[in-house]
Coordinates of C-alpha atoms in Angstrom, one line a residue:
Chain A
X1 CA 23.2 -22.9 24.5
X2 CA 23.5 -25.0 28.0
X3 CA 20.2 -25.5 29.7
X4 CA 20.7 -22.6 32.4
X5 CA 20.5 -20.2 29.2
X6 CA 17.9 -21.8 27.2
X7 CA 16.0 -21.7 30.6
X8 CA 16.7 -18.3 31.5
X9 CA 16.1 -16.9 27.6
X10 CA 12.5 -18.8 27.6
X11 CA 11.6 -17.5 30.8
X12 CA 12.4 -13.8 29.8
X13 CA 9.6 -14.3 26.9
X14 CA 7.2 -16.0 28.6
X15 CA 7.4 -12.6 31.5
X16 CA 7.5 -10.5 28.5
X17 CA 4.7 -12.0 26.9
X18 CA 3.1 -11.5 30.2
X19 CA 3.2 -8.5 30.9
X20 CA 2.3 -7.5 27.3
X21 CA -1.0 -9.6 27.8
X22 CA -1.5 -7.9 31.3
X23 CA -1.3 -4.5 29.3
X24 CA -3.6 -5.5 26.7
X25 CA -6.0 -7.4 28.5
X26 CA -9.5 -6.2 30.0
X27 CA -12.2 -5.5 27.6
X28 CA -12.4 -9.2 26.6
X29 CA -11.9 -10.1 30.0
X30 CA -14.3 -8.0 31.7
X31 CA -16.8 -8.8 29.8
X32 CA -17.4 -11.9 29.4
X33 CA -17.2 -12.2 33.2
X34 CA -19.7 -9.5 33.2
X35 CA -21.7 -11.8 30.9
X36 CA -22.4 -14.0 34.1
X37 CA -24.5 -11.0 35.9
X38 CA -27.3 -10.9 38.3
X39 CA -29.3 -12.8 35.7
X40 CA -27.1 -15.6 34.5
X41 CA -26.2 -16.8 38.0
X42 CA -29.7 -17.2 38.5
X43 CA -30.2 -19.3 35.2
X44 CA -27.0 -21.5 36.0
X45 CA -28.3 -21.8 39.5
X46 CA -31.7 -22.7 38.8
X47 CA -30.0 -25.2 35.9
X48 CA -28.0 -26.7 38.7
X49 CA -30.9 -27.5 40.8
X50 CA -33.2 -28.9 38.0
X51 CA -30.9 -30.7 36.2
X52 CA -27.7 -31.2 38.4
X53 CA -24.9 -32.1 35.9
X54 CA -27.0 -32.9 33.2
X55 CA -26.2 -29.5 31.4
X56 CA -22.4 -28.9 31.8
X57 CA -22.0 -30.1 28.6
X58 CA -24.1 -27.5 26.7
X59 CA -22.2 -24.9 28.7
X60 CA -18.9 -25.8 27.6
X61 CA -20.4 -25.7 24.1
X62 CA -21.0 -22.1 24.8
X63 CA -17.5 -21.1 24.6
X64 CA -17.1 -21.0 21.1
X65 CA -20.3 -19.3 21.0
X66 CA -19.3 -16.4 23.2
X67 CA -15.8 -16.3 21.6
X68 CA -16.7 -15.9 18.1
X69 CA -19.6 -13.3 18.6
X70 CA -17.3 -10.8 20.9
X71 CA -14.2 -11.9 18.9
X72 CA -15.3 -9.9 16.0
X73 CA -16.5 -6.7 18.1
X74 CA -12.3 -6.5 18.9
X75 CA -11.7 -6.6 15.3
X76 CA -14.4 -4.1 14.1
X77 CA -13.0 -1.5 17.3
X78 CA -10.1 -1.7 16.2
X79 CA -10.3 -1.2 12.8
X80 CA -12.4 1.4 12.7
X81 CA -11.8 2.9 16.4
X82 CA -15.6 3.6 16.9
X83 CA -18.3 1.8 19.1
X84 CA -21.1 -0.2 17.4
X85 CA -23.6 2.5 17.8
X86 CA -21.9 4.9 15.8
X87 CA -20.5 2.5 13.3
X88 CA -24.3 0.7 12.5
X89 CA -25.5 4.8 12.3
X90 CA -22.4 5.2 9.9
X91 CA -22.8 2.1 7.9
X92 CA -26.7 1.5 8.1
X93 CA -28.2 4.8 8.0
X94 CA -30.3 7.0 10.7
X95 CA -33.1 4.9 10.4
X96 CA -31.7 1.0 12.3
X97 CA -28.8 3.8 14.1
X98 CA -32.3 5.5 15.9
X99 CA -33.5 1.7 16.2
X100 CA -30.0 -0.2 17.9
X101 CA -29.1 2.8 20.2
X102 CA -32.9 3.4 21.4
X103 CA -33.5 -0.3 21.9
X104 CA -30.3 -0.8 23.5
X105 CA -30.7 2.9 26.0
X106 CA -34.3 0.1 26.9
X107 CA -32.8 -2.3 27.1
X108 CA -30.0 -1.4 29.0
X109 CA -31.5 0.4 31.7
X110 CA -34.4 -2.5 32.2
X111 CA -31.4 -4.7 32.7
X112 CA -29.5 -2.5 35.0
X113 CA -32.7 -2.6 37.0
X114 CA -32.3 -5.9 37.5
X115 CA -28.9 -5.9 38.8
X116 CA -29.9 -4.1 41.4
X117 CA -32.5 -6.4 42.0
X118 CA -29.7 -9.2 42.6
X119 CA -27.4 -6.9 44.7
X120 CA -29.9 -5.8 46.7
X121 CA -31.5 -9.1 47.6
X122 CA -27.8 -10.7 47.8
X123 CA -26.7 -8.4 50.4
X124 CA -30.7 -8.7 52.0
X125 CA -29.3 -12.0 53.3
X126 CA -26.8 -10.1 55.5
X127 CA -29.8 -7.9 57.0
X128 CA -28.4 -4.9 54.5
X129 CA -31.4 -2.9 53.5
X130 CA -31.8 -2.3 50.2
X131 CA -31.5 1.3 50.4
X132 CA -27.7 0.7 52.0
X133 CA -26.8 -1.4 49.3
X134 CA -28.0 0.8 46.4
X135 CA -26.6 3.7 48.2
X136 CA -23.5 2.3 48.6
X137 CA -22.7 0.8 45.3
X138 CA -24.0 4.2 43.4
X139 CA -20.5 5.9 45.2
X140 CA -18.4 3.2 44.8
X141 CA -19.1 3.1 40.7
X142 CA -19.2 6.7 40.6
X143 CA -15.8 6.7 42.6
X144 CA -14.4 4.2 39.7
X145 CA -14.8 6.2 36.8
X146 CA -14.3 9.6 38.8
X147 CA -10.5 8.6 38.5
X148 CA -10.4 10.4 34.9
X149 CA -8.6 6.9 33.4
X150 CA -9.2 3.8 31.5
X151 CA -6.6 1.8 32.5
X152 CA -7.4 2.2 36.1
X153 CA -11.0 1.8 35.6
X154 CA -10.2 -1.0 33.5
X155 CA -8.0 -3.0 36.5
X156 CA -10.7 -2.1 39.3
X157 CA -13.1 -3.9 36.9
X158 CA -10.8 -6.8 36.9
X159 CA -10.6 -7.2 40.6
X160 CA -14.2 -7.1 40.8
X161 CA -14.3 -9.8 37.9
X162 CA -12.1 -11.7 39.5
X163 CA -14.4 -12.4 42.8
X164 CA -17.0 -13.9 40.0
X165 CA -14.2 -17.0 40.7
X166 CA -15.3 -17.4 44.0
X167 CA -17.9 -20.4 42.5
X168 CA -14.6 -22.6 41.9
X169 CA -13.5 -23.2 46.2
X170 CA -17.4 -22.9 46.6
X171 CA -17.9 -26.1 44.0
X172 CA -15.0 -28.0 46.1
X173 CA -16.5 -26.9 49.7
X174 CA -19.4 -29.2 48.7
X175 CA -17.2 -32.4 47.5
X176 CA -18.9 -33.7 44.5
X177 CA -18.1 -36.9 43.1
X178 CA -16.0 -36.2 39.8
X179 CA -16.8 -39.0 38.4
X180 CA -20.3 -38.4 38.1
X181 CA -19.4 -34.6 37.2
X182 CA -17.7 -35.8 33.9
X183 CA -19.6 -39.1 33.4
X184 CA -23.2 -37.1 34.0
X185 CA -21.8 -33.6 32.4
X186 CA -19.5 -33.9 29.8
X187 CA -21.3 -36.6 27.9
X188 CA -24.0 -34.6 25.5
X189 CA -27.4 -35.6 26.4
X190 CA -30.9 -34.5 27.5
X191 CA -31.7 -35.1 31.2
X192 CA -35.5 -36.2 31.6
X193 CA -36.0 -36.6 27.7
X194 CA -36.3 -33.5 25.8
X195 CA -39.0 -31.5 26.7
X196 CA -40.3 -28.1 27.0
X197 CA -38.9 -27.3 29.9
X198 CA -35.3 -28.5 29.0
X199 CA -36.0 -26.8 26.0
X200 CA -36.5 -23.8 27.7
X201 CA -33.4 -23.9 30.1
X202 CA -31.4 -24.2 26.9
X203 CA -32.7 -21.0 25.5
X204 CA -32.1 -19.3 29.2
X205 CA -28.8 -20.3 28.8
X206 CA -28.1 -19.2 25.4
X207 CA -30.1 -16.4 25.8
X208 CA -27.7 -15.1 29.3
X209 CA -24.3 -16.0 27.5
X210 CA -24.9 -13.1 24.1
X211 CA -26.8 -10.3 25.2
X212 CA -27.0 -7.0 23.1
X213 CA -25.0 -4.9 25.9
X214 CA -22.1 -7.2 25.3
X215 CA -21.5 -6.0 21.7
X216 CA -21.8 -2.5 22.2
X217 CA -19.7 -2.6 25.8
X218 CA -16.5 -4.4 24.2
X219 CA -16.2 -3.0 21.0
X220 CA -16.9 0.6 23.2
X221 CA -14.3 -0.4 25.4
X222 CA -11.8 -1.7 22.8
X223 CA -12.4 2.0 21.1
X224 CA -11.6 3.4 24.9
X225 CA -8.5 1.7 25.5
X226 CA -6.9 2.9 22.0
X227 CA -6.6 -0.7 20.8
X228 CA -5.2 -0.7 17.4
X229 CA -5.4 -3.5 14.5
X230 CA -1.7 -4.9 15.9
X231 CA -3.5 -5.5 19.1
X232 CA -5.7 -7.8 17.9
X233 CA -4.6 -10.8 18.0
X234 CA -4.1 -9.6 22.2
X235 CA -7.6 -8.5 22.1
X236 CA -8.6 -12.4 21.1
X237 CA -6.7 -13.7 23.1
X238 CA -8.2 -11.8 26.1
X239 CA -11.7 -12.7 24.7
X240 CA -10.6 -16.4 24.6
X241 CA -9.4 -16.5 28.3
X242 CA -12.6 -14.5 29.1
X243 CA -14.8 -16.7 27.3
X244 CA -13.0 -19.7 29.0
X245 CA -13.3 -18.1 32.5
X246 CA -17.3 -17.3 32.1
X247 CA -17.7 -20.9 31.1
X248 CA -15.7 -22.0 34.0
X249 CA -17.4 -20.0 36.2
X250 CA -20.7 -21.3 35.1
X251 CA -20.2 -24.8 35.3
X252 CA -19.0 -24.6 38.9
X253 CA -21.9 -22.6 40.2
X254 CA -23.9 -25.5 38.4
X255 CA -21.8 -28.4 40.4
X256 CA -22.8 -26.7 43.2
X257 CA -26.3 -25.8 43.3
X258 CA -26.3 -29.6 41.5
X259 CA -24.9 -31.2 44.2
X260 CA -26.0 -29.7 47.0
X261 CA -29.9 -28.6 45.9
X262 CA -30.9 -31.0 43.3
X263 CA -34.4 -31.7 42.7
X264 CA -35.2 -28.7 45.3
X265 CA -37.5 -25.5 44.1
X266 CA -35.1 -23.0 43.6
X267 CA -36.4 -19.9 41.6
X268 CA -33.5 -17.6 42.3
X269 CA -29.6 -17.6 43.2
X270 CA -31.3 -15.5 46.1
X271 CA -33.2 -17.8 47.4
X272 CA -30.3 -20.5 46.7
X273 CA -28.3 -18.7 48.9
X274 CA -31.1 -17.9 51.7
X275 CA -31.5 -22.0 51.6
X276 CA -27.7 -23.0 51.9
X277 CA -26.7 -20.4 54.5
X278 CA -28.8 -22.3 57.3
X279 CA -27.5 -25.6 56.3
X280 CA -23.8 -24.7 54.9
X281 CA -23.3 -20.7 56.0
X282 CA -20.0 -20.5 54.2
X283 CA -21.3 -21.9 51.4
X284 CA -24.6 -19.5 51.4
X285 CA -22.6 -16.9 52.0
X286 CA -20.1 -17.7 49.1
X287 CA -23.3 -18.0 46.9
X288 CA -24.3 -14.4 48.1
X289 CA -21.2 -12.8 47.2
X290 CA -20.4 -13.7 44.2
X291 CA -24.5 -13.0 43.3
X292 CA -24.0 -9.5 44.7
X293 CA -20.7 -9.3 42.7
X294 CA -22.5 -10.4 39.5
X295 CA -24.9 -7.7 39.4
X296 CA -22.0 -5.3 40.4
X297 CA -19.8 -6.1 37.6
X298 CA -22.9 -6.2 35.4
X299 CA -24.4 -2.7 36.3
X300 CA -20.6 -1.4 35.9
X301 CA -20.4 -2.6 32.2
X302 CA -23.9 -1.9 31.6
X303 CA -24.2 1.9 32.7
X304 CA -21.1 2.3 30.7
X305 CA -22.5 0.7 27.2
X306 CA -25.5 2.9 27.5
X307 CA -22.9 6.4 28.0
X308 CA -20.2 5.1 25.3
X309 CA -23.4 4.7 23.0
X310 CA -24.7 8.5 24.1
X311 CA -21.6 10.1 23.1
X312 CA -21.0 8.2 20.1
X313 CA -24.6 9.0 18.6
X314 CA -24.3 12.5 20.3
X315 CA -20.7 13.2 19.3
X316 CA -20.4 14.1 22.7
X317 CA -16.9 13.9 24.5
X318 CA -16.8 9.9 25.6
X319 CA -13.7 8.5 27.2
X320 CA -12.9 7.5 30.7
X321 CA -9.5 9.1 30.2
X322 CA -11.3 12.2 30.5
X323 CA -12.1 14.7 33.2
X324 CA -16.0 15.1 34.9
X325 CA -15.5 18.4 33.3
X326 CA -14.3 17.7 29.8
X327 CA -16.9 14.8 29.1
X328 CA -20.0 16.7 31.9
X329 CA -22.7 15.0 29.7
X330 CA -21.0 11.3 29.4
X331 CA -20.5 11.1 33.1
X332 CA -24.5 12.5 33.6
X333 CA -25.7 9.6 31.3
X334 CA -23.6 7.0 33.7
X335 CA -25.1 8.6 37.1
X336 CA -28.4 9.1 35.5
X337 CA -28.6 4.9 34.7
X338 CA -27.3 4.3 37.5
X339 CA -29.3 6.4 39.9
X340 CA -32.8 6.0 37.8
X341 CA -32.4 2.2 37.9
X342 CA -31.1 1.8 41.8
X343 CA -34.1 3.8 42.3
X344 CA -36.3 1.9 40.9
X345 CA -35.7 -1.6 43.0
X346 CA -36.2 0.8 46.3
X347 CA -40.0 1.9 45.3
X348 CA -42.0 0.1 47.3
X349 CA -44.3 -2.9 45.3
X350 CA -42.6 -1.9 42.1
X351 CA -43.0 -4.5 39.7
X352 CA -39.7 -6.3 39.5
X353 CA -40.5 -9.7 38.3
X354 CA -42.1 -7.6 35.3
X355 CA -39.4 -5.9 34.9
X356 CA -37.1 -9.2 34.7
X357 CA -39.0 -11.1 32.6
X358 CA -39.8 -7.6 29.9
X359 CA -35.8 -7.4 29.7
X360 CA -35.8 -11.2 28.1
X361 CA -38.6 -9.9 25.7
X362 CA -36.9 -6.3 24.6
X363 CA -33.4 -7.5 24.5
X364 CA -34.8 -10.3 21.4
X365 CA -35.7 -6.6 19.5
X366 CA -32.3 -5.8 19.6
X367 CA -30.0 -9.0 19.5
X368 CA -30.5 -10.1 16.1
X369 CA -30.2 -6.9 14.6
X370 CA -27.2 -6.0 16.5
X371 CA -25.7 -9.7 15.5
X372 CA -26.6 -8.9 12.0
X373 CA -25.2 -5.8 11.5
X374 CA -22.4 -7.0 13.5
X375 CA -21.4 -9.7 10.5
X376 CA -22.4 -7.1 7.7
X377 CA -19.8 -5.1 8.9
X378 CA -17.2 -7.6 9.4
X379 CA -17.7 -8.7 5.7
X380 CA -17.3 -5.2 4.3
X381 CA -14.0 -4.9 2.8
X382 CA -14.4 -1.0 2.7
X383 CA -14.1 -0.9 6.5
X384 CA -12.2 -3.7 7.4
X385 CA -9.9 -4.3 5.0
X386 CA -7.7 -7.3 5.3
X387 CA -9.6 -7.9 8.7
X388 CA -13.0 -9.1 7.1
X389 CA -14.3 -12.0 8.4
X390 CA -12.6 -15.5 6.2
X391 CA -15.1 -18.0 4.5
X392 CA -14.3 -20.0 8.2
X393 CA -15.2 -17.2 10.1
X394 CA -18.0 -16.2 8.4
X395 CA -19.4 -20.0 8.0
X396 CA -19.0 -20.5 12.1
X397 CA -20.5 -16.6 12.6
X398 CA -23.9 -17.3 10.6
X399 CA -24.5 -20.8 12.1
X400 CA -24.1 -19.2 15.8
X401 CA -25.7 -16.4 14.9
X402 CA -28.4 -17.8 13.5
X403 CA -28.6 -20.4 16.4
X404 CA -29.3 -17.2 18.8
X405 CA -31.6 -15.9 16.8
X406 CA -33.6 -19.1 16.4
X407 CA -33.3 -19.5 20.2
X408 CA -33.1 -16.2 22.0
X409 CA -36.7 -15.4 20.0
X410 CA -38.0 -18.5 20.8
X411 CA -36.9 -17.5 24.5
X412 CA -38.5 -13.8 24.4
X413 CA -41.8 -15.2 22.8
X414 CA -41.5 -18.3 25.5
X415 CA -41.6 -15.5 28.0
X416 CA -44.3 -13.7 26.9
X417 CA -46.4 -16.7 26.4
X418 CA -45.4 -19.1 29.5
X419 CA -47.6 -22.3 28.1
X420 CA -46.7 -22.4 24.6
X421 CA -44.0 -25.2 25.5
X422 CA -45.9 -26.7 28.3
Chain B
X1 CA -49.0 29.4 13.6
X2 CA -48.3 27.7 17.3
X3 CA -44.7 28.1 18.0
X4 CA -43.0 25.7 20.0
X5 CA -42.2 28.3 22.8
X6 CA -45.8 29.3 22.4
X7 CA -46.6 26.0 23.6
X8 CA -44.2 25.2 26.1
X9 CA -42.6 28.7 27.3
X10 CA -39.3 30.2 26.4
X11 CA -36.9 27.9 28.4
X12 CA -38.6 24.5 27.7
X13 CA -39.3 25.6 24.3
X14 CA -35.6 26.7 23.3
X15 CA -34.4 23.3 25.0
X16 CA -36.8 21.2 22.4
X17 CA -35.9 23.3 19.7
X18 CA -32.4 22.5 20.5
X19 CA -32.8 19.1 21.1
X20 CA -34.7 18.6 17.2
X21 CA -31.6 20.8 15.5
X22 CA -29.3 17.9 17.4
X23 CA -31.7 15.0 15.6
X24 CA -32.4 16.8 12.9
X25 CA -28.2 17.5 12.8
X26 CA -27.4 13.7 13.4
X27 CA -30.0 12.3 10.9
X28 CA -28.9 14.8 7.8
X29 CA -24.8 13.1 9.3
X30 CA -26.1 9.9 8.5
X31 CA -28.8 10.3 5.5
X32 CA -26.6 8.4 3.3
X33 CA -26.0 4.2 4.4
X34 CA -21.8 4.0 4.1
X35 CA -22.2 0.4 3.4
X36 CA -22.9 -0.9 -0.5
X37 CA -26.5 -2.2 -0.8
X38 CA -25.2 -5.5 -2.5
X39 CA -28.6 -8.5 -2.7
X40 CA -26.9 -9.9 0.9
X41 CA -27.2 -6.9 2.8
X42 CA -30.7 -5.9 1.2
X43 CA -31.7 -9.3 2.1
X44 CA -30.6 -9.4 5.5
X45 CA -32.1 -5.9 6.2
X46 CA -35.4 -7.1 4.7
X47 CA -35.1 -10.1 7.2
X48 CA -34.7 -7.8 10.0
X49 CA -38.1 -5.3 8.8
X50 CA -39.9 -8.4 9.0
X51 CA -38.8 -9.9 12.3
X52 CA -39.2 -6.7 13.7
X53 CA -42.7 -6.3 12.4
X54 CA -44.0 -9.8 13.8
X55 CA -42.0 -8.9 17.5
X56 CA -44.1 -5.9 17.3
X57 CA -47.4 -7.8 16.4
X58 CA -46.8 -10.6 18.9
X59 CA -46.2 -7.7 21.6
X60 CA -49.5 -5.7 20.5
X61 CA -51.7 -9.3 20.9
X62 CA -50.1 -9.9 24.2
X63 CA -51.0 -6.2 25.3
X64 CA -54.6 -7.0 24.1
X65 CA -54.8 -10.5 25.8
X66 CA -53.8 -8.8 28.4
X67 CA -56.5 -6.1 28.7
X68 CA -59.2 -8.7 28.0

């Protein structure tokens, strides 16, 4: 073959490839931008500002971590084409089933709560009121799954996902020196000694890239979009690029809140935002956006983990292929989250910063149990067949896992008892 | 003996009755663990009782501390 045909034949595959990958993508995708809600751009941008680039390594370390936990929720989907709430009830008994999908409806609504917290003080900072912005968002996520189909659900939620990039032109608006970025970032160390509150930012982190919503969304979703055990090696490579992309993301909002606000109080992306739209107002605004747009793609993913899980325990109808009318009490779980929880942030001295910090403590009930069950599963050969975790896989799985344990408690019990690590 | 309708009226009282034969219906589904109690998966379950139990101990002193 000349080089015109060699050209022309390798082009063909790579657009074929494409567009298989387009077809198969989302769940992976979507959530692991997801992952970087209302709450993790907070923790990156308060990590920014304490630390500057001090951190960027351990972020990029969290790649792997994010990969091989959500990895295996494609596999056990697939396999078995049900959601981890009904497969823990189906492999565990009533007993940890009742615990996992209780703990997670908690769970899930407290967090939802809070991502109406961040879209409602994100869009504060264009004079919205709160009430507009709750309003507002209920219809338009109400609108998305009205549509009676995955797929298009599924590529709405990508062009929401998509805006979580806006932290990459943001990080080159504010020119930081790349030398420093990979001299300062890349190289693993501990910024101001390791202490307690370094300590504790590392457990943030960790504790905002795995959460127990996660695990029930994808597999859920994977279930949803009729994935089957041929698809998997689409489904990980969607989870890779997604796991790259939420890492990506991260480490740019951290160049930017690290070069532009480092060594300043910052508690909140919020008030991050409020700070750099006096001095920078494209830059402030940029940081507002892609808050509110956190908190939207969270409370999409999160309302929807909470239904899937409903109708699996339930055995109610639970697809987004199907009709308002053919799935009534699916789609009354979704508005129900999502109205209870917008409702919440617009009741005047509710207790919000409770509210944030009881999410951290409730969602360490549910992680480890939802992790361990998670590897259980992928080691039975019963259910998985020839798509049981390896020796490798299981070696990697237990010494993350574990890791998140170790960490996300110490994180939930940090929370509940600020000065332990003082 | 106090029915449940007695208690709560007709309506609310057929909706809970409903409500346990759903439970009730979903725990006899799932009575029986599918997975094979092999030492890993009795040990990791145990593991999980016991983390659970401290979570819930370190929440109950907080609660108190806090009510001091």
């Amino acid at each position: 073959m000349d080089f015109g045909s060699t050209f022309f034949y390798k082009y063909r595959r790579f657009v074929k490839t494409l567009k298989i990958y387009l077809l198969l993508s989302g769940p992976g995708l979507i959530v692991m931008l997801a992952d970087n809600d209302a709450g993790g751009i907070t923790t990156y941008t308060v990590t920014g500002a304490k630390f500057g680039y001090g951190l960027i390594w351990f972020l990029v370390l969290l790649l792997p971590v994010a990969y091989i936990v959500q990895e295996m929720t494609v596999r056990l989907g697939a396999v078995t084409k049900r959601g981890h709430a009904e497969a823990i009830f189906d492999a565990f008994g009533s007993f940890w089933g009742w615990f996992s999908f209780l703990d997670l409806a908690v769970v899930n609504w407290l967090t939802l709560v809070t991502e109406f917290i961040g879209m409602t003080a994100a869009l504060m900072i264009f004079h919205i009121p709160p009430l507009l912005t709750v309003a507002i968002v209920s219809v338009i996520m109400m609108l998305m799954v009205l549509q009676g189909r995955y797929w298009t659900w599924e590529k709405i939620a990508i062009v929401f996902a998509a805006l979580n990039l806006i932290y990459i032109p943001a990080a080159f608006m504010v020119h930081p020196s790349v030398g420093e970025v990979l001299s300062v970032g890349l190289i693993p160390h501990f910024p101001g000694g390791f202490n307690g509150t370094l300590f504790f930012f590392l457990m943030a982190n960790i504790g905002t890239t795995i959460a127990p919503w996660m695990i029930f969304f994808q597999q859920s979703a994977v279930v949803d979009k009729g994935m089957k055990e041929k698809d998997i090696p689409w489904g990980q490579l969607d989870t890779l690029i997604g796991s790259a992309f939420t890492v990506i993301v991260a480490i740019f909002l951290v160049i930017v809140t690290g070069t532009v606000l480092y060594g300043s109080q910052v508690e909140s992306a919020a008030q991050a935002a409020s700070i750099l739209i006096v001095t920078n107002p494209w830059l402030g605004t940029f940081i507002a956006i892609g808050l509110f747009d956190a908190g939207f793609l969270g409370a999409i993913c999160i309302s929807l983990a909470s239904s899937w899980a409903f109708g699996e325990v339930f055995g109610w109808a639970h697809s987004l292929n199907l009709k308002i009318r053919e799935a009534p009490w699916f789609y009354a779980c979704y508005f129900f989250a999502l109205i209870s929880a917008g409702a919440v942030v617009l009741i005047p001295n509710a207790p919000l910063v409770l509210i944030t910090l009881f999410v951290q403590v409730i969602a360490v009930t549910l992680l480890p149990a939802a992790l361990v069950f998670l590897i259980l599963l992928l080691n039975n050969e019963e259910i998985m067949g020839k798509y049981k975790n390896t020796r490798l896989q299981n070696i990697a799985a237990t010494v993350i896992v574990g890791a998140i344990i170790v960490l996300s408690t110490l994180y939930g019990i940090t929370t509940l008892f600020p000065g332990l690590l003082a | 003996m106090v029915s449940i309708e007695g208690v709560f009226g007709e309506r609310i009282g057929s909706v809970i009755r409903g409500w346990t034969a759903t439970i009730n219906g979903i725990n006899r589904k799932y009575a029986v663990p599918r997975i094979q109690m092999s030492p890993a998966v009795k040990i990791a379950l145990m593991f999980l009782r016991i983390y659970l139990i401290l979570l819930v101990v370190l929440l109950g002193y907080k609660f108190w501390t806090l009510l001091q």
